mmCIF file of C-alpha atoms in Angstrom:
data_model
loop_
_atom_site.group_PDB
_atom_site.id
_atom_site.type_symbol
_atom_site.label_atom_id
_atom_site.label_comp_id
_atom_site.label_asym_id
_atom_site.label_seq_id
_atom_site.Cartn_x
_atom_site.Cartn_y
_atom_site.Cartn_z
ATOM 1 C CA ALA I 1 76.987 -55.326 -21.943
ATOM 2 C CA ARG I 2 76.792 -53.447 -18.639
ATOM 3 C CA THR I 3 79.622 -51.113 -19.673
ATOM 4 C CA LEU I 4 77.870 -50.356 -22.959
ATOM 5 C CA VAL I 5 74.630 -49.560 -21.135
ATOM 6 C CA LEU I 6 76.437 -47.260 -18.713
ATOM 7 C CA GLU I 7 78.372 -45.479 -21.463
ATOM 8 C CA SER I 8 75.673 -45.228 -24.137
ATOM 9 C CA GLY I 9 72.344 -45.777 -22.396
ATOM 10 C CA ALA I 10 70.132 -48.837 -22.452
ATOM 11 C CA ARG I 11 68.272 -47.935 -25.608
ATOM 12 C CA ALA I 12 71.410 -47.046 -27.574
ATOM 13 C CA ILE I 13 72.919 -50.530 -27.466
ATOM 14 C CA THR I 14 72.325 -53.439 -29.798
ATOM 15 C CA ILE I 15 73.123 -57.134 -29.813
ATOM 16 C CA ASP I 16 75.702 -56.353 -32.522
ATOM 17 C CA ALA I 17 77.437 -53.824 -30.246
ATOM 18 C CA ILE I 18 77.449 -56.293 -27.344
ATOM 19 C CA ALA I 19 78.868 -59.038 -29.560
ATOM 20 C CA LEU I 20 81.596 -56.711 -30.812
ATOM 21 C CA ALA I 21 82.507 -55.454 -27.327
ATOM 22 C CA SER I 22 82.420 -58.877 -25.663
ATOM 23 C CA GLY I 23 83.873 -60.962 -28.447
ATOM 24 C CA ALA I 24 80.920 -63.336 -28.131
ATOM 25 C CA PRO I 25 79.378 -64.638 -31.345
ATOM 26 C CA LYS I 26 76.159 -62.825 -32.155
ATOM 27 C CA GLY I 27 74.395 -66.158 -32.634
ATOM 28 C CA SER I 28 75.339 -67.217 -29.101
ATOM 29 C CA LEU I 29 73.804 -64.064 -27.686
ATOM 30 C CA TYR I 30 70.592 -64.606 -29.638
ATOM 31 C CA HIS I 31 70.545 -68.240 -28.503
ATOM 32 C CA ARG I 32 71.001 -67.311 -24.824
ATOM 33 C CA PHE I 33 68.677 -64.290 -24.769
ATOM 34 C CA ALA I 34 65.334 -64.129 -26.547
ATOM 35 C CA SER I 35 65.790 -60.387 -27.077
ATOM 36 C CA LEU I 36 67.881 -57.388 -26.147
ATOM 37 C CA ASN I 37 65.216 -56.531 -23.565
ATOM 38 C CA ASP I 38 65.689 -59.955 -21.960
ATOM 39 C CA LEU I 39 69.456 -59.445 -21.828
ATOM 40 C CA LEU I 40 69.029 -56.040 -20.161
ATOM 41 C CA ALA I 41 66.465 -57.414 -17.708
ATOM 42 C CA GLU I 42 68.651 -60.380 -16.728
ATOM 43 C CA MET I 43 71.635 -58.105 -16.220
ATOM 44 C CA TRP I 44 69.566 -55.729 -14.067
ATOM 45 C CA ILE I 45 67.997 -58.564 -12.041
ATOM 46 C CA ARG I 46 71.435 -60.014 -11.308
ATOM 47 C CA ALA I 47 72.630 -56.636 -9.999
ATOM 48 C CA ALA I 48 69.438 -56.117 -7.967
ATOM 49 C CA ARG I 49 69.697 -59.539 -6.340
ATOM 50 C CA ARG I 50 73.321 -58.876 -5.379
ATOM 51 C CA ALA I 51 72.343 -55.605 -3.710
ATOM 52 C CA GLN I 52 69.347 -57.218 -1.991
ATOM 53 C CA VAL I 53 71.438 -60.032 -0.523
ATOM 54 C CA GLN I 54 73.843 -57.517 1.005
ATOM 55 C CA PHE I 55 70.973 -55.331 2.275
ATOM 56 C CA VAL I 56 69.050 -58.196 3.909
ATOM 57 C CA ALA I 57 72.235 -59.620 5.459
ATOM 58 C CA ALA I 58 72.935 -56.221 7.025
ATOM 59 C CA LEU I 59 69.630 -56.459 8.912
ATOM 60 C CA ASP I 60 70.997 -59.371 10.936
ATOM 61 C CA GLN I 61 71.865 -57.197 13.933
ATOM 62 C CA PRO I 62 70.302 -57.723 17.381
ATOM 63 C CA GLU I 63 69.584 -54.019 17.955
ATOM 64 C CA PRO I 64 66.888 -52.576 15.655
ATOM 65 C CA MET I 65 68.633 -49.218 15.177
ATOM 66 C CA ALA I 66 71.954 -50.944 14.448
ATOM 67 C CA ALA I 67 70.161 -53.136 11.892
ATOM 68 C CA ALA I 68 68.598 -50.100 10.228
ATOM 69 C CA LEU I 69 71.903 -48.231 10.071
ATOM 70 C CA ALA I 70 73.729 -51.290 8.740
ATOM 71 C CA ALA I 71 71.076 -51.792 6.055
ATOM 72 C CA ALA I 72 71.190 -48.142 4.975
ATOM 73 C CA CYS I 73 74.987 -48.182 4.849
ATOM 74 C CA SER I 74 74.956 -51.486 2.959
ATOM 75 C CA LEU I 75 73.712 -49.588 -0.089
ATOM 76 C CA TYR I 76 76.683 -47.207 0.144
ATOM 77 C CA ASP I 77 79.006 -50.181 0.687
ATOM 78 C CA PHE I 78 77.492 -52.077 -2.253
ATOM 79 C CA ALA I 79 77.994 -49.065 -4.527
ATOM 80 C CA GLY I 80 81.621 -48.835 -3.454
ATOM 81 C CA ALA I 81 82.317 -52.550 -3.888
ATOM 82 C CA HIS I 82 80.241 -53.055 -7.063
ATOM 83 C CA PRO I 83 80.117 -49.668 -8.827
ATOM 84 C CA GLY I 84 79.105 -51.119 -12.194
ATOM 85 C CA ASP I 85 76.117 -52.951 -10.745
ATOM 86 C CA ALA I 86 75.159 -49.952 -8.607
ATOM 87 C CA ARG I 87 75.387 -47.604 -11.587
ATOM 88 C CA LEU I 88 73.237 -49.979 -13.634
ATOM 89 C CA LEU I 89 70.569 -50.039 -10.914
ATOM 90 C CA ALA I 90 70.621 -46.233 -10.758
ATOM 91 C CA ALA I 91 70.471 -45.834 -14.539
ATOM 92 C CA MET I 92 67.645 -48.286 -15.241
ATOM 93 C CA ARG I 93 64.370 -48.526 -13.370
ATOM 94 C CA ARG I 94 62.563 -51.783 -12.675
ATOM 95 C CA GLU I 95 59.377 -50.179 -14.004
ATOM 96 C CA ASP I 96 61.043 -49.450 -17.356
ATOM 97 C CA LEU I 97 62.020 -53.095 -17.682
ATOM 98 C CA ILE I 98 58.519 -54.302 -16.782
ATOM 99 C CA GLU I 99 57.029 -52.029 -19.456
ATOM 100 C CA SER I 100 59.309 -53.425 -22.183
ATOM 101 C CA PRO I 101 58.474 -56.642 -24.037
ATOM 102 C CA LEU I 102 60.031 -59.504 -22.033
ATOM 103 C CA SER I 103 59.758 -63.258 -21.865
ATOM 104 C CA PRO I 104 57.033 -64.404 -19.428
ATOM 105 C CA ASP I 105 59.615 -65.877 -17.033
ATOM 106 C CA LEU I 106 61.484 -62.577 -16.746
ATOM 107 C CA THR I 107 58.255 -60.634 -16.306
ATOM 108 C CA ALA I 108 57.317 -62.941 -13.424
ATOM 109 C CA GLU I 109 60.798 -62.640 -11.927
ATOM 110 C CA LEU I 110 60.645 -58.832 -12.026
ATOM 111 C CA ASP I 111 57.144 -58.889 -10.533
ATOM 112 C CA GLY I 112 58.365 -60.850 -7.504
ATOM 113 C CA LEU I 113 61.821 -59.345 -7.197
ATOM 114 C CA ASN I 114 61.002 -56.892 -4.415
ATOM 115 C CA ARG I 115 58.999 -59.278 -2.211
ATOM 116 C CA PRO I 116 62.007 -60.155 -0.018
ATOM 117 C CA LEU I 117 62.614 -56.431 0.493
ATOM 118 C CA GLU I 118 58.970 -55.800 1.336
ATOM 119 C CA ARG I 119 59.145 -58.509 4.008
ATOM 120 C CA ALA I 120 62.452 -57.105 5.274
ATOM 121 C CA PHE I 121 61.025 -53.578 5.526
ATOM 122 C CA ALA I 122 57.951 -54.813 7.407
ATOM 123 C CA GLY I 123 60.090 -56.890 9.773
ATOM 124 C CA LEU I 124 62.430 -53.981 10.452
ATOM 125 C CA ALA I 125 59.468 -51.642 11.022
ATOM 126 C CA ARG I 126 58.122 -54.094 13.632
ATOM 127 C CA ARG I 127 61.499 -54.119 15.368
ATOM 128 C CA LEU I 128 61.905 -50.346 15.244
ATOM 129 C CA PHE I 129 58.350 -49.265 16.045
ATOM 130 C CA GLY I 130 56.697 -52.313 17.596
ATOM 131 C CA ARG I 131 54.317 -52.648 14.654
ATOM 132 C CA ALA I 132 54.323 -52.648 10.851
ATOM 133 C CA THR I 133 51.689 -50.130 9.821
ATOM 134 C CA ARG I 134 51.633 -48.183 6.587
ATOM 135 C CA SER I 135 53.194 -45.242 8.425
ATOM 136 C CA THR I 136 55.972 -47.182 10.180
ATOM 137 C CA VAL I 137 56.890 -49.129 7.044
ATOM 138 C CA GLU I 138 56.973 -45.861 5.080
ATOM 139 C CA ALA I 139 59.292 -44.282 7.665
ATOM 140 C CA THR I 140 61.493 -47.378 7.546
ATOM 141 C CA VAL I 141 61.695 -47.387 3.738
ATOM 142 C CA CYS I 142 62.426 -43.655 3.715
ATOM 143 C CA ALA I 143 65.254 -44.008 6.217
ATOM 144 C CA VAL I 144 66.962 -47.203 5.078
ATOM 145 C CA SER I 145 66.304 -47.151 1.324
ATOM 146 C CA ASP I 146 65.140 -43.817 -0.083
ATOM 147 C CA ILE I 147 67.727 -41.698 1.723
ATOM 148 C CA PRO I 148 70.714 -43.934 0.904
ATOM 149 C CA ILE I 149 69.687 -44.217 -2.740
ATOM 150 C CA GLY I 150 69.215 -40.458 -2.974
ATOM 151 C CA VAL I 151 72.568 -39.803 -1.315
ATOM 152 C CA ILE I 152 74.569 -42.044 -3.644
ATOM 153 C CA ARG I 153 72.579 -41.744 -6.894
ATOM 154 C CA ARG I 154 74.131 -38.556 -8.266
ATOM 155 C CA HIS I 155 77.615 -39.968 -7.750
ATOM 156 C CA LEU I 156 76.619 -43.187 -9.506
ATOM 157 C CA ILE I 157 75.070 -41.386 -12.467
ATOM 158 C CA ALA I 158 78.140 -39.138 -12.769
ATOM 159 C CA GLY I 159 80.435 -42.151 -12.459
ATOM 160 C CA THR I 160 82.358 -40.546 -9.606
ATOM 161 C CA LYS I 161 83.739 -42.274 -6.551
ATOM 162 C CA LEU I 162 81.599 -41.992 -3.418
ATOM 163 C CA PRO I 163 83.078 -39.520 -0.918
ATOM 164 C CA VAL I 164 84.315 -41.341 2.197
ATOM 165 C CA ASP I 165 82.603 -38.938 4.614
ATOM 166 C CA LEU I 166 79.275 -39.499 2.856
ATOM 167 C CA ARG I 167 78.833 -42.809 4.694
ATOM 168 C CA GLY I 168 78.815 -41.093 8.101
ATOM 169 C CA GLN I 169 76.408 -38.447 6.827
ATOM 170 C CA LEU I 170 74.145 -41.179 5.508
ATOM 171 C CA GLU I 171 74.176 -42.938 8.861
ATOM 172 C CA ALA I 172 73.337 -39.674 10.677
ATOM 173 C CA ALA I 173 70.479 -38.890 8.286
ATOM 174 C CA THR I 174 69.046 -42.397 8.630
ATOM 175 C CA ARG I 175 69.188 -42.226 12.418
ATOM 176 C CA ALA I 176 67.588 -38.751 12.455
ATOM 177 C CA VAL I 177 64.645 -39.832 10.295
ATOM 178 C CA LEU I 178 64.010 -42.928 12.393
ATOM 179 C CA LEU I 179 64.217 -41.025 15.678
ATOM 180 C CA GLU I 180 61.911 -38.311 14.352
ATOM 181 C CA ALA I 181 59.419 -41.037 13.419
ATOM 182 C CA GLY I 182 59.574 -42.489 16.957
ATOM 183 C CA ALA I 183 61.767 -45.539 16.424
ATOM 184 C CA ASN I 184 62.782 -47.723 19.344
ATOM 185 C CA THR I 185 66.425 -47.152 20.272
ATOM 186 C CA GLY I 186 66.715 -50.000 22.782
ATOM 187 C CA PRO I 187 67.113 -53.774 22.424
ATOM 188 C CA GLY I 188 65.117 -55.560 19.726
ATOM 189 C CA ARG I 189 61.502 -56.403 20.438
#
C-alpha cells in the first residue's frame, strides 16, 4: 500500500489496487480496515511512531547540544534507513489524515501522536536554554525538527538518495540556529 501511495498519491489508490498489488484478498482488507482512510492513517501512524522512537532515543545524550544534534541527525538517518516510511511522512500530512473520515480510535491516536514529541521538545529546550518558554521551545523545534525536515524533504519527494555531505550540513545548521538563540553549550543542566 505504501508503494502505491508513493507512486500514485494517497487519493489515487483504492482497496482494489492494494489487493491487486499485495495479493491480499479484498475481503481481508475490508475486514481489517474500516475504510481506505483508516488503512492510510494506520500506515502513516506506524511510520511516524518509528521515526519518533528514533528521534527520542537520540536525545539520550548527556550534553544538551550533543542531544540536539543527534536528534536532528536522527531524521536524516531515519530517512536513509527507512526511505519508504520517510517518503510517506513527507507526502502525507497528519492534518490531512485528521480531516478525513476515520474511525474514532484512529482519530484519537492521531490527536495524541505528537504528545511525546512535545514533551521531548520542552525537555530539550530546558536542557539547552535553562527553561522551556514559548521562545526556547520554538527555537528548539526549528533547529532539531523544522530544519532537518526541510533539508531532507525535497529528496524524499523526488525519491532520490540523500547526499552524504548533507548530514554534516544539517548538523552545522542545527548548531548555528541553537547558538544564535543562546543555547547552552556546556554540560547538561
